[in-house]
Amino acid sequence: MSFPLHRPRRLRRTEKLRNLVREREINTAGFIYPMFVCPGTKVRKEVSSMPGIHQQSADQIVEECREVEALGIPGIILFGLPETKDPRGSSSLNADGVVPKAIEAIRKTKLKLLVITDVCLCEYTDHGHCGVIEDGEIANDHTLEILAEQALTHARAGADIVAPSDMMDGRVGAIRAALDQAGFLDVQIMAYAAKYASAFYGPFRDAIGSAKALTGDKRTYQMDSANSDEALREVELDIAEGADMVMVKPGMPYLDVVRRVKEAFGMPTFAYQVSGEYSMIMAAAQNGWLDGEKAMMESLIAFKRAGACGVLTYFAPRVAEILRRSPP
Ligand code: PBG
């Protein structure tokens, strides 16, 4: 190809032409909306570092789910803010806990949303780590037992998909075995397969109230941001253990990983556009430093280009509304 025979700008001349040759599309069918459920009723408290995102009691979650479904968003992922936290995250096994209660409340309605639950200890431990601590270390195998039980608690309440986000070794296998043994053969596992130790989770830790509690960091179990060969090994293990879908997290800083994972395994591959990614765009937009709507759309199409079939994003309702107003 060479100039002047080829002039790439010819295809960019008009909106019609640009639409005609567009390679990718953002579609609402690929969004999962994260939600934070807290105890009580009629509670709806904005997370200060995440404008537009709330900690909500189950009744309010149900109300927002109605809007989410009406917008054509297929699913939500629930994170729990329990009444009590302790070193072993015991409240995560409570059948009357915040997450099971919210699932049941959604199930009582006619809503057909896919209900996904985050399976992890960090929302339930007083130290904010994703596993139990024994002899000063995050104890992998003892954590697995709790995670498997937690996944069962969610499945019994009616979760469609469980999403382990802890990064313990062997957790997908432990959860699959527990689900199968209890007869939940159709409950799917969306594994946070390549999850990095990231500064971009900052606002999320405000949202679940673990920011102050967390001592140290998560680098003994979450991945080193310098590595992507390791991501392939992690994903391979999760698939071998029974993951139905795999996820890369965070999203935008790790698009190369999304692409490699998709190409290597051809599995349904998701990206999590995490709290920090959301808050950066929101903060810059609120300051008038960039066009928030355009930056949001541009960030989301990037996941499609990288090969993701879907994105977990706090922007889901906002984008869905835009797409409804003016379909691509
Ligand atoms: C729990 C979990 C985290 C996120 C999802 N699940 C935080 C963490 O690992 O510290 C982050 C999500 C976000 O930042 O939006 N393990």
XYZ file of C-alpha atoms in Angstrom, residues 47 49-50 198-212 214 250 274-277 279:
25
model
C -19.555 6.527 47.527
C -14.819 8.667 45.457
C -17.265 7.159 42.923
C -3.450 -2.660 41.458
C -3.646 0.891 42.717
C -6.755 1.287 40.569
C -8.900 -0.510 43.191
C -8.615 2.474 45.550
C -12.181 3.817 45.275
C -13.621 0.269 45.506
C -12.048 -0.083 48.924
C -13.918 3.080 49.955
C -17.079 1.532 48.573
C -16.765 -1.608 50.683
C -15.280 0.217 53.664
C -11.986 -1.666 53.761
C -9.673 1.180 52.750
C -8.659 2.065 56.289
C -6.192 -2.960 55.019
C -8.123 -4.074 35.880
C -12.398 -1.059 37.839
C -13.316 1.681 40.262
C -10.165 3.741 39.720
C -10.646 3.736 35.963
C -13.301 7.583 39.014
